[in-house]
Coordinates of C-alpha atoms in Angstrom, one line a residue:
M1 CA 6.4 22.5 -84.1
S2 CA 5.8 23.7 -87.8
N3 CA 8.7 21.5 -89.3
I4 CA 7.0 18.8 -87.3
H5 CA 3.7 19.9 -89.4
T6 CA 5.7 20.3 -92.5
A7 CA 7.2 17.1 -92.4
T8 CA 4.1 14.8 -91.5
K9 CA 2.2 17.4 -94.6
S10 CA 4.4 16.2 -96.8
M11 CA 4.0 12.6 -95.7
T12 CA 0.3 12.4 -96.5
M13 CA 0.1 13.4 -99.3
L14 CA 3.3 11.0 -100.1
S15 CA 0.7 8.8 -99.1
S16 CA -2.6 9.7 -100.5
Y17 CA -0.6 10.0 -103.8
F18 CA 0.6 6.7 -103.8
H19 CA -3.1 5.7 -102.9
S20 CA -3.2 7.3 -106.0
L21 CA -1.1 5.4 -108.4
S22 CA -2.5 2.2 -107.3
Q23 CA -5.6 3.4 -108.9
T24 CA -4.4 4.1 -112.0
P25 CA -5.6 0.8 -113.2
H26 CA -9.1 1.5 -112.1
R27 CA -8.8 5.4 -113.2
L28 CA -7.9 5.2 -116.8
R29 CA -11.4 2.9 -117.5
R30 CA -13.5 5.7 -115.9
R31 CA -11.3 8.8 -117.8
M32 CA -9.7 7.8 -121.1
L33 CA -12.7 7.4 -122.7
A34 CA -14.5 10.0 -121.1
T35 CA -16.4 13.0 -122.6
W36 CA -18.5 16.1 -122.9
T37 CA -20.9 17.5 -124.7
P38 CA -21.4 20.8 -125.8
D39 CA -23.1 22.3 -123.9
Q40 CA -21.3 20.9 -121.0
E41 CA -17.6 21.9 -122.2
F42 CA -19.1 25.4 -123.1
N43 CA -20.5 26.1 -120.0
Q44 CA -20.0 23.7 -116.9
V45 CA -16.1 23.6 -118.1
R46 CA -15.6 27.3 -119.5
Q47 CA -16.3 28.7 -115.4
R48 CA -12.9 26.6 -114.0
S49 CA -11.0 30.0 -115.6
G50 CA -12.5 32.3 -113.7
A51 CA -13.6 35.5 -115.5
D52 CA -14.7 35.0 -119.2
M53 CA -12.5 35.6 -123.0
K54 CA -13.8 39.2 -123.9
R55 CA -15.5 38.4 -127.4
K56 CA -13.9 41.2 -129.3
L57 CA -13.0 39.8 -132.5
N58 CA -14.8 40.3 -136.1
W59 CA -14.1 37.7 -139.3
Y60 CA -11.4 40.3 -140.8
D61 CA -9.1 39.8 -137.7
L62 CA -9.6 35.8 -137.3
V63 CA -8.4 36.3 -141.8
A64 CA -5.6 38.2 -140.5
L65 CA -4.7 36.4 -137.4
G66 CA -4.7 33.3 -139.4
V67 CA -2.7 34.9 -142.3
G68 CA -0.5 36.5 -140.0
G69 CA 0.3 33.7 -138.6
M70 CA 1.4 31.1 -141.7
L71 CA 3.1 33.6 -144.0
G72 CA 6.0 34.3 -141.2
V73 CA 7.0 30.8 -141.0
G74 CA 6.5 29.5 -144.3
V75 CA 8.5 31.1 -147.3
F76 CA 11.1 32.7 -145.2
V77 CA 12.1 29.4 -142.9
T78 CA 11.0 26.1 -145.2
T79 CA 10.8 27.3 -149.3
G80 CA 14.8 27.5 -149.5
P81 CA 15.9 24.5 -148.2
V82 CA 12.6 22.7 -149.6
A83 CA 13.8 24.0 -152.9
L84 CA 18.0 23.0 -152.4
H85 CA 18.0 19.7 -150.9
H86 CA 14.1 18.1 -152.3
S87 CA 12.1 20.1 -154.9
G88 CA 14.0 22.3 -157.0
P89 CA 11.8 24.6 -158.2
S90 CA 9.1 22.4 -158.5
V91 CA 8.5 23.8 -154.4
F92 CA 5.4 25.8 -154.8
I93 CA 4.1 22.8 -156.6
S94 CA 4.7 20.9 -153.2
Y95 CA 3.0 24.0 -151.8
I96 CA -0.2 24.0 -153.6
I97 CA 0.1 20.1 -152.9
A98 CA 0.5 21.1 -149.0
G99 CA -2.6 24.0 -149.1
I100 CA -4.6 21.3 -150.6
S101 CA -3.9 18.9 -147.2
A102 CA -4.1 22.1 -144.6
L103 CA -7.5 23.2 -147.2
L104 CA -9.2 20.4 -146.3
S105 CA -8.2 20.1 -142.7
S106 CA -9.4 23.2 -142.0
L107 CA -12.7 22.5 -143.3
C108 CA -12.5 19.8 -140.6
Y109 CA -11.6 22.1 -138.4
T110 CA -14.6 24.8 -139.5
E111 CA -17.2 22.3 -139.0
F112 CA -15.6 21.9 -134.9
A113 CA -15.3 25.4 -133.6
V114 CA -18.8 26.3 -135.6
Q115 CA -20.7 23.6 -133.1
V116 CA -18.4 24.3 -129.9
P117 CA -17.1 27.7 -130.2
V118 CA -14.6 27.2 -127.0
A119 CA -10.8 28.6 -126.8
G120 CA -9.7 24.2 -127.0
G121 CA -9.1 23.4 -130.6
A122 CA -8.3 20.1 -131.3
F123 CA -8.0 18.9 -127.6
C124 CA -11.4 20.0 -127.3
Y125 CA -13.2 18.7 -130.4
L126 CA -11.1 15.2 -129.8
R127 CA -12.1 15.3 -126.5
L128 CA -15.9 15.2 -126.9
T129 CA -15.1 12.5 -129.4
F130 CA -13.0 9.7 -129.2
G131 CA -12.8 10.6 -125.1
E132 CA -10.2 12.4 -122.5
F133 CA -6.6 11.1 -123.1
L134 CA -7.0 11.5 -127.2
G135 CA -7.8 15.0 -127.0
Y136 CA -4.9 15.5 -124.2
F137 CA -2.4 13.7 -126.9
A138 CA -3.4 16.3 -129.4
G139 CA -3.1 18.8 -126.4
A140 CA 0.5 18.3 -126.0
N141 CA 1.2 17.6 -129.8
I142 CA -0.3 20.7 -130.8
L143 CA 1.4 22.1 -127.8
M144 CA 4.8 20.9 -128.7
E145 CA 4.6 21.8 -132.3
Y146 CA 3.5 25.6 -130.7
V147 CA 6.4 26.0 -129.2
F148 CA 9.4 24.6 -130.8
S149 CA 7.9 26.2 -134.2
N150 CA 8.3 29.7 -132.5
A151 CA 11.3 29.1 -130.9
A152 CA 12.3 27.7 -134.5
V153 CA 11.1 31.3 -136.0
A154 CA 12.4 33.3 -133.4
R155 CA 15.8 31.8 -134.9
S156 CA 15.3 32.9 -138.1
F157 CA 13.4 36.5 -136.7
T158 CA 17.7 37.1 -136.0
E159 CA 19.2 35.7 -139.1
Y160 CA 17.1 38.5 -141.5
L161 CA 17.8 41.2 -138.9
S162 CA 20.7 40.8 -139.6
F163 CA 20.5 40.8 -143.3
A164 CA 18.0 44.2 -142.5
F165 CA 21.2 46.1 -141.1
G166 CA 23.9 44.9 -143.7
Q167 CA 25.6 41.8 -142.4
N168 CA 25.4 39.1 -144.5
D169 CA 26.7 36.5 -141.5
P170 CA 23.2 34.8 -140.7
N171 CA 25.1 34.5 -137.1
V172 CA 26.6 37.5 -136.4
W173 CA 24.2 38.2 -133.7
R174 CA 24.4 35.0 -131.8
V175 CA 27.1 33.9 -129.4
E176 CA 29.1 31.1 -129.9
V177 CA 29.1 29.1 -126.5
H178 CA 33.0 26.0 -127.2
G179 CA 32.1 22.9 -125.3
L180 CA 27.8 22.7 -126.4
P181 CA 27.1 20.2 -128.6
K182 CA 26.7 20.7 -132.4
D183 CA 23.5 22.9 -133.1
Y184 CA 23.0 24.0 -130.4
N185 CA 26.0 26.5 -129.8
M186 CA 24.8 29.2 -131.0
L187 CA 23.5 31.4 -128.6
D188 CA 20.5 33.7 -129.8
F189 CA 20.2 36.8 -127.4
P190 CA 17.1 38.6 -130.5
A191 CA 14.7 35.6 -130.4
V192 CA 14.7 35.8 -126.5
A193 CA 13.9 39.1 -126.2
L194 CA 11.7 39.6 -129.4
I195 CA 9.8 36.7 -127.9
L196 CA 9.9 37.8 -123.9
L197 CA 8.3 41.3 -125.5
L198 CA 5.3 39.3 -127.3
T199 CA 4.5 37.9 -124.1
L200 CA 4.5 40.6 -122.9
C201 CA 2.1 42.5 -125.2
L202 CA -0.2 39.2 -124.8
C203 CA -0.6 39.6 -121.3
H204 CA -2.1 43.6 -121.9
S205 CA -4.8 42.8 -123.6
T206 CA -6.1 40.4 -127.2
K207 CA -8.1 42.4 -129.5
E208 CA -5.2 45.5 -129.2
S209 CA -3.6 42.7 -130.3
S210 CA -5.0 41.4 -132.7
L211 CA -4.6 45.0 -134.4
L212 CA -1.5 45.1 -134.1
N213 CA -1.5 41.8 -136.1
L214 CA -3.6 42.9 -139.1
I215 CA -1.4 46.0 -139.0
M216 CA 1.4 43.9 -139.8
S217 CA 0.0 41.9 -141.9
V218 CA -0.8 44.0 -144.7
F219 CA 2.4 45.6 -144.5
H220 CA 3.7 41.8 -145.0
V221 CA 1.2 41.2 -148.1
I222 CA 2.5 44.4 -149.5
F223 CA 5.7 43.4 -149.2
F224 CA 5.4 39.8 -150.6
G225 CA 3.7 42.0 -153.6
F226 CA 6.8 44.0 -153.7
I227 CA 9.2 40.6 -153.6
I228 CA 6.6 38.3 -156.6
V229 CA 6.5 41.7 -158.7
A230 CA 10.7 41.8 -158.2
G231 CA 11.3 38.6 -158.6
Y232 CA 9.4 38.2 -161.8
C233 CA 10.9 41.2 -163.0
N234 CA 15.0 41.1 -162.8
G235 CA 14.0 36.9 -162.9
S236 CA 14.7 34.4 -165.4
A237 CA 11.6 31.9 -166.2
K238 CA 14.9 29.6 -168.2
N239 CA 15.7 28.8 -164.1
L240 CA 12.4 27.2 -163.6
V241 CA 13.8 24.5 -165.8
S242 CA 18.1 25.1 -165.9
P243 CA 20.4 23.4 -164.9
K244 CA 18.0 19.7 -164.5
G245 CA 14.5 20.3 -164.9
L246 CA 11.3 21.6 -163.5
A247 CA 11.5 18.7 -161.0
P248 CA 15.1 17.9 -160.7
F249 CA 14.5 15.0 -158.4
G250 CA 11.2 13.9 -159.4
V251 CA 7.6 13.6 -158.1
R252 CA 9.3 12.0 -154.9
G253 CA 11.2 15.0 -154.6
V254 CA 7.9 16.8 -154.8
L255 CA 5.8 15.1 -152.8
D256 CA 8.8 14.7 -149.8
G257 CA 8.4 18.5 -149.6
A258 CA 5.5 18.8 -149.4
A259 CA 5.2 17.1 -146.0
I260 CA 8.2 19.3 -144.6
V261 CA 6.6 22.7 -146.3
Y262 CA 3.9 21.6 -144.2
F263 CA 5.2 24.0 -141.1
S264 CA 4.4 26.3 -143.6
Y265 CA 1.2 25.6 -142.5
I266 CA 0.9 25.3 -138.6
G267 CA -0.8 28.4 -138.0
Y268 CA -4.8 28.7 -139.2
D269 CA -5.8 26.5 -136.7
S270 CA -4.9 29.2 -134.5
A271 CA -8.0 31.3 -135.8
S272 CA -10.3 27.8 -134.2
T273 CA -8.6 28.8 -131.1
M274 CA -9.9 32.4 -130.5
A275 CA -13.7 30.7 -130.8
E276 CA -14.4 31.7 -127.2
E277 CA -13.3 35.9 -128.6
V278 CA -14.8 36.0 -131.9
K279 CA -18.5 38.2 -131.6
D280 CA -20.5 35.6 -134.8
P281 CA -18.3 32.8 -134.2
F282 CA -21.3 31.6 -136.6
K283 CA -20.1 34.1 -139.4
S284 CA -16.8 34.2 -138.8
L285 CA -15.0 30.8 -138.3
P286 CA -15.1 30.2 -141.1
I287 CA -14.6 32.8 -143.4
G288 CA -11.5 33.5 -140.6
I289 CA -10.2 29.7 -140.9
V290 CA -10.7 28.7 -145.1
G291 CA -10.3 32.2 -146.6
S292 CA -6.8 32.3 -144.8
V293 CA -5.7 28.8 -145.9
L294 CA -6.7 30.1 -149.5
I295 CA -4.6 33.5 -149.0
T296 CA -1.7 32.0 -148.3
T297 CA -1.3 29.1 -150.4
L298 CA -2.0 31.7 -153.5
L299 CA 1.0 33.9 -152.0
Y300 CA 3.1 30.8 -151.1
C301 CA 3.4 29.3 -154.8
L302 CA 4.6 32.9 -156.1
M303 CA 7.0 33.8 -153.8
A304 CA 8.2 30.1 -153.9
V305 CA 8.1 30.6 -158.2
S306 CA 9.4 34.3 -157.7
L307 CA 12.4 33.2 -155.8
C308 CA 13.7 29.9 -158.2
M309 CA 13.8 32.6 -161.2
M310 CA 16.1 34.9 -158.9
V311 CA 18.4 31.6 -158.3
P312 CA 18.5 28.7 -160.3
Y313 CA 18.0 26.4 -157.0
N314 CA 21.1 25.0 -156.5
K315 CA 22.3 28.1 -155.9
I316 CA 19.7 28.6 -153.3
T317 CA 21.4 29.4 -149.7
E318 CA 19.7 27.4 -146.9
K319 CA 19.4 30.3 -144.1
A320 CA 18.0 33.9 -145.3
S321 CA 17.8 32.8 -148.3
Y322 CA 15.6 35.6 -150.1
S323 CA 17.8 37.6 -148.9
I324 CA 20.9 36.2 -150.7
A325 CA 19.4 36.1 -153.7
F326 CA 18.9 39.9 -154.5
L327 CA 22.2 40.0 -153.2
K328 CA 23.4 38.0 -156.4
I329 CA 21.1 39.5 -158.9
G330 CA 22.7 42.5 -157.8
W331 CA 19.9 44.2 -155.5
S332 CA 21.7 44.7 -152.2
W333 CA 19.4 47.6 -150.9
A334 CA 16.5 45.5 -152.0
S335 CA 18.4 42.2 -149.7
N336 CA 18.4 44.9 -146.1
L337 CA 14.5 45.1 -147.5
V338 CA 14.0 41.5 -147.5
G339 CA 15.4 41.7 -143.8
A340 CA 13.5 44.5 -142.1
G341 CA 9.8 43.1 -144.3
A342 CA 10.9 39.1 -142.9
C343 CA 11.6 40.2 -139.9
L344 CA 8.3 41.9 -139.4
G345 CA 6.0 39.5 -140.8
I346 CA 7.9 36.8 -138.4
V347 CA 7.4 39.4 -135.6
A348 CA 3.5 39.0 -137.4
S349 CA 3.5 35.1 -137.8
L350 CA 5.0 34.7 -133.7
L351 CA 2.2 37.3 -132.5
V352 CA -0.2 34.8 -133.7
A353 CA 1.5 31.4 -132.9
M354 CA 1.6 32.6 -129.2
L355 CA -1.5 33.7 -129.0
G356 CA -2.9 30.1 -129.3
Q357 CA -1.0 28.6 -127.4
A358 CA -1.7 29.6 -124.4
R359 CA -5.5 29.7 -125.6
Y360 CA -4.7 25.5 -125.7
L361 CA -2.8 25.6 -122.5
C362 CA -6.2 27.3 -120.4
V363 CA -8.8 25.0 -122.0
I364 CA -6.1 21.5 -121.3
G365 CA -5.7 23.5 -117.0
R366 CA -9.2 23.9 -117.2
A367 CA -9.7 19.9 -117.9
R368 CA -7.2 19.3 -114.7
L369 CA -4.6 17.8 -117.4
V370 CA -2.2 19.9 -115.9
P371 CA -2.2 22.4 -113.2
S372 CA -5.4 24.5 -112.4
W373 CA -3.4 27.7 -112.1
L374 CA -3.1 27.4 -116.2
A375 CA -6.4 28.0 -116.9
K376 CA -7.6 31.1 -114.8
V377 CA -8.7 34.0 -117.1
H378 CA -6.8 37.3 -115.7
P379 CA -10.1 39.3 -114.6
S380 CA -9.6 43.5 -115.8
T381 CA -7.3 41.8 -119.2
G382 CA -9.5 38.8 -119.9
T383 CA -6.6 36.7 -121.0
P384 CA -4.9 33.5 -119.7
L385 CA -1.9 35.5 -118.3
N386 CA -0.6 32.4 -116.8
A387 CA -0.5 29.8 -119.3
T388 CA 1.2 33.1 -121.4
V389 CA 3.6 33.8 -119.6
F390 CA 4.4 29.8 -119.0
L391 CA 4.6 29.3 -122.2
G392 CA 6.2 32.6 -123.5
L393 CA 9.5 31.6 -121.1
C394 CA 9.9 27.9 -122.0
T395 CA 9.8 29.2 -125.7
A396 CA 12.3 31.2 -125.5
S397 CA 14.9 28.5 -123.6
I398 CA 13.8 26.6 -126.4
A399 CA 15.5 29.7 -129.0
L400 CA 18.1 30.4 -127.5
F401 CA 20.2 27.4 -128.2
T402 CA 18.5 24.3 -130.5
E403 CA 18.6 25.3 -134.2
L404 CA 15.5 24.9 -136.9
D405 CA 16.6 21.6 -138.7
I406 CA 16.6 19.7 -135.6
I407 CA 12.7 20.1 -134.6
I408 CA 11.3 21.0 -138.4
E409 CA 10.8 16.6 -139.3
L410 CA 8.9 17.2 -135.4
I411 CA 7.1 19.3 -136.3
S412 CA 5.7 18.6 -139.5
I413 CA 4.9 15.0 -138.3
G414 CA 2.8 16.1 -134.8
T415 CA 1.1 18.7 -136.8
L416 CA 0.2 16.4 -139.2
L417 CA -1.4 13.5 -136.4
V418 CA -2.9 15.6 -134.8
F419 CA -5.2 16.7 -137.8
Y420 CA -5.4 12.7 -139.0
M421 CA -7.2 12.7 -136.1
V422 CA -9.8 16.0 -136.3
A423 CA -10.9 14.4 -139.2
N424 CA -11.4 11.2 -137.7
A425 CA -13.4 12.5 -135.2
L426 CA -15.0 14.5 -138.0
I427 CA -17.0 11.8 -139.7
Y428 CA -17.1 9.8 -136.1
R429 CA -19.4 13.4 -134.8
R430 CA -21.4 13.8 -138.1
Y431 CA -22.1 9.5 -138.5
V432 CA -22.8 9.0 -135.1
I433 CA -23.0 11.0 -132.5
T434 CA -25.2 13.9 -134.5
N435 CA -26.9 11.5 -136.9
H436 CA -27.2 8.2 -133.5
T437 CA -25.9 5.4 -136.0
P438 CA -24.1 2.7 -134.5
P439 CA -20.4 3.2 -134.0
L440 CA -19.3 -0.3 -135.1
H441 CA -20.2 0.6 -138.7
T442 CA -17.9 4.2 -139.0
L443 CA -15.4 2.7 -136.5
F444 CA -15.0 -0.2 -139.4
F445 CA -14.7 2.3 -141.8
L446 CA -12.4 4.0 -140.3
F447 CA -9.7 1.2 -140.3
L448 CA -10.5 0.1 -143.3
L449 CA -9.8 3.6 -144.7
S450 CA -6.7 4.2 -143.0
L451 CA -5.5 1.0 -143.2
S452 CA -5.4 1.2 -147.2
A453 CA -4.2 5.1 -147.0
L454 CA -1.0 3.2 -144.8
C455 CA -0.5 0.5 -146.9
F456 CA -0.9 3.0 -150.6
S457 CA 1.7 5.6 -148.6
M458 CA 4.0 2.7 -147.2
A459 CA 3.9 0.9 -151.0
W460 CA 5.0 3.9 -152.4
K461 CA 7.6 4.9 -150.1
F462 CA 9.5 1.3 -150.2
K463 CA 9.1 1.7 -154.9
Q464 CA 6.7 -1.0 -154.6
Q465 CA 4.8 -2.4 -158.6
W466 CA 2.4 0.2 -159.9
W467 CA -0.2 -2.3 -159.8
G468 CA -0.4 -1.2 -155.7
L469 CA -0.9 2.0 -155.9
L470 CA -3.5 1.8 -158.3
L471 CA -5.5 -1.3 -156.1
F472 CA -5.5 0.0 -153.1
G473 CA -6.4 3.5 -154.3
V474 CA -9.7 2.3 -156.5
F475 CA -10.1 0.1 -152.8
M476 CA -9.6 3.5 -150.7
I477 CA -12.7 4.9 -153.0
T478 CA -15.1 2.2 -153.4
I479 CA -15.0 1.3 -149.6
T480 CA -16.1 5.6 -149.1
A481 CA -18.1 6.0 -151.5
F482 CA -19.8 2.5 -150.4
F483 CA -19.7 4.2 -147.1
Q484 CA -21.5 7.4 -148.2
H485 CA -25.0 5.4 -149.9
V486 CA -25.1 2.7 -147.2
V487 CA -25.1 4.6 -143.9
P488 CA -27.5 7.9 -144.0
I489 CA -26.5 11.6 -142.7
S490 CA -29.0 14.2 -142.7
I491 CA -28.0 17.8 -142.1
A492 CA -29.5 19.8 -138.9
Q493 CA -31.8 22.9 -139.7
D494 CA -30.2 24.9 -136.8
G495 CA -27.9 27.1 -139.4
H496 CA -24.6 26.6 -138.2
W497 CA -22.0 25.5 -140.9
Y498 CA -21.2 21.8 -142.2
V499 CA -18.7 20.8 -144.2
P500 CA -20.3 19.2 -147.9
F501 CA -19.9 16.6 -149.2
M502 CA -19.1 14.6 -146.2
P503 CA -17.6 12.2 -145.6
W504 CA -15.0 12.5 -148.9
P505 CA -13.5 15.5 -147.9
A506 CA -12.7 14.0 -144.7
A507 CA -11.4 10.6 -145.8
M508 CA -9.5 12.7 -148.6
S509 CA -7.5 15.1 -145.7
I510 CA -7.3 11.9 -144.0
F511 CA -5.2 10.4 -146.7
L512 CA -3.2 13.2 -147.2
N513 CA -1.8 13.9 -144.0
V514 CA -1.4 9.9 -143.3
F515 CA 0.7 9.9 -147.3
L516 CA 2.2 13.9 -146.0
M517 CA 3.7 11.3 -142.8
T518 CA 5.2 8.4 -144.9
T519 CA 7.1 10.7 -146.2
L520 CA 8.9 11.8 -142.8
K521 CA 12.6 10.3 -141.9
I522 CA 12.8 7.7 -139.7
L523 CA 14.8 9.5 -137.2
S524 CA 11.7 11.8 -137.5
F525 CA 9.3 8.6 -136.1
Q526 CA 12.0 7.8 -133.4
R527 CA 11.5 12.0 -132.0
F528 CA 8.3 11.3 -132.0
A529 CA 8.1 7.9 -130.0
I530 CA 10.5 9.8 -127.2
W531 CA 7.5 12.7 -127.3
A532 CA 4.3 10.7 -126.8
C533 CA 6.6 7.8 -124.1
F534 CA 7.0 10.9 -122.5
I535 CA 3.6 13.0 -122.6
T536 CA 2.2 9.1 -122.1
I537 CA 3.7 9.2 -118.5
F538 CA 2.3 11.9 -118.0
Y539 CA -0.8 11.6 -117.6
L540 CA -0.7 8.2 -116.2
L541 CA 2.0 10.4 -113.0
Y542 CA -0.9 12.8 -113.1
G543 CA -2.9 13.8 -115.7
V544 CA -5.4 10.7 -115.2
H545 CA -5.4 10.7 -111.1
S546 CA -6.2 14.5 -111.8
T547 CA -9.5 14.6 -113.7
Y548 CA -10.7 12.1 -111.3
Q549 CA -10.1 14.1 -108.4
A550 CA -11.9 16.9 -109.8
E551 CA -14.7 15.1 -112.0
E552 CA -14.9 13.5 -108.9
I553 CA -14.8 16.3 -106.4
E554 CA -17.5 18.3 -109.2
M555 CA -19.9 15.4 -108.9
V556 CA -20.4 15.5 -105.4
G557 CA -20.7 19.1 -105.6
V558 CA -23.4 18.9 -107.8
N559 CA -25.4 15.7 -105.9
E560 CA -25.4 17.6 -103.3
V561 CA -26.5 21.2 -105.0
N562 CA -29.6 18.6 -106.3
S563 CA -29.6 17.5 -102.5
S564 CA -30.7 20.3 -100.8
A565 CA -32.1 21.6 -103.8
I566 CA -34.8 18.5 -103.4
S567 CA -34.3 18.5 -99.2
L568 CA -35.6 23.2 -99.6
Q569 CA -39.0 22.4 -102.3
T570 CA -39.9 19.2 -99.4
K571 CA -39.9 21.8 -96.7
V572 CA -41.9 24.5 -98.9
E573 CA -44.3 22.1 -99.7
I574 CA -45.3 20.7 -95.4
Q575 CA -45.4 24.5 -95.1
V576 CA -48.2 25.0 -97.7
H577 CA -49.8 22.0 -96.5

């Protein structure tokens, strides 16, 4: 009987699902552009996680989280390959360009984070502004970026670990498996162990994890100071212009390098995902997000110059670049020290990134776009336990097999696209939602701005005439100035932090993100297209139906509560009379 009952129940569920699929067009129209208000997001949606996340973080915790999340990734993973293949000694200029773009994006993130201090980052900002689907699309890309980058960085931990123990082979700790495809055949068990250990740590407490990161970040910055001073003292300025000048690959190589090193700035948005756990979000978030980007950009530039002074750019190695650079100048003991320090920095960046990725998935689960059990917050620890464990296992699985080269540009394109969307959302929210101006004017401006940025970028990519660059550049400046003059804007006197000089910072962010995206390889866009198709299909088969049913049930519940209240009020009035 139990088997028959189970089979009947399964058939009923299957029939119900197929019925839901038949209603996909109707549900898509209802849900795709559905938005929430900040008040609904902060109260109604947040309650779906059960227990609240605990507010324990201060501004200095956010600065440390942002710095810790970025430092270990950028210097030790991307600097060597970009200097060797793209920018040469001018790799520090690539970091400056990427840093300016990240700073502009961080300003957009900061205003949103202050206005909507919940743990959703770009997912929440876009869902509140442009609707459910674009929010989901951004959230899925951020999760992809986090999981893939964490896996890649964990593998670089193993490379530097070998140098910390005096082994000069980056693959000495890995196990080669014959029969697996190239770039997937070096199994990395230390990386898996590190990810699982950090997952357990993050399940315990956010404040303790933040304190651990703060301690590691302080030591990491001191360690950076050692490398910078050692590089300047033992290197030679001649290596910055030898053998082929400061920019051997030209301006194009510097800009191509900037798009790749943008990978290094993944992590500052982790501070915005912690907004729900900050004691004073209105004060702490601007300091934490913007301050961490400025500090990190300065350190990146100094570290890049230090590496290129120690070793000519054409002799820099792709893997464990800094450790091998110290070997080449005869400081073998420093090579071991660099290996140990790099491991520490990578652990700090992984800790922060894994902290942020769990919050993203938790909030996406609250919205019912993924199974709701991923949104649960543990009542005693105040952490999103299920999301932390699930993403930890996913990251460990990818880190076991996949090499960094396969995914680094895919991560960059996903990151740049999300930051581009957030900049558009900020302009729309500031002018249309906050100031109640007609949406058509702002949407037309955003369309022209993106189109002109794309035309400028394509003219640069395909080496067209200089007058095309001048034409599109002047056009972008003109339409931005015209929009600023024609469409009014006023700042609410509510004490919140706002991006100054709007719309210029957000417009510049849109341009730079489009420009840097177009410098990436065609293969990156092909891989991204496959990922975009996959997440769109998931939304059509699961997300839209789950959210539709959840919202319908919630509306029915609200209506029943309201009806009960009205009925009770009527009875009271009758009794009184």
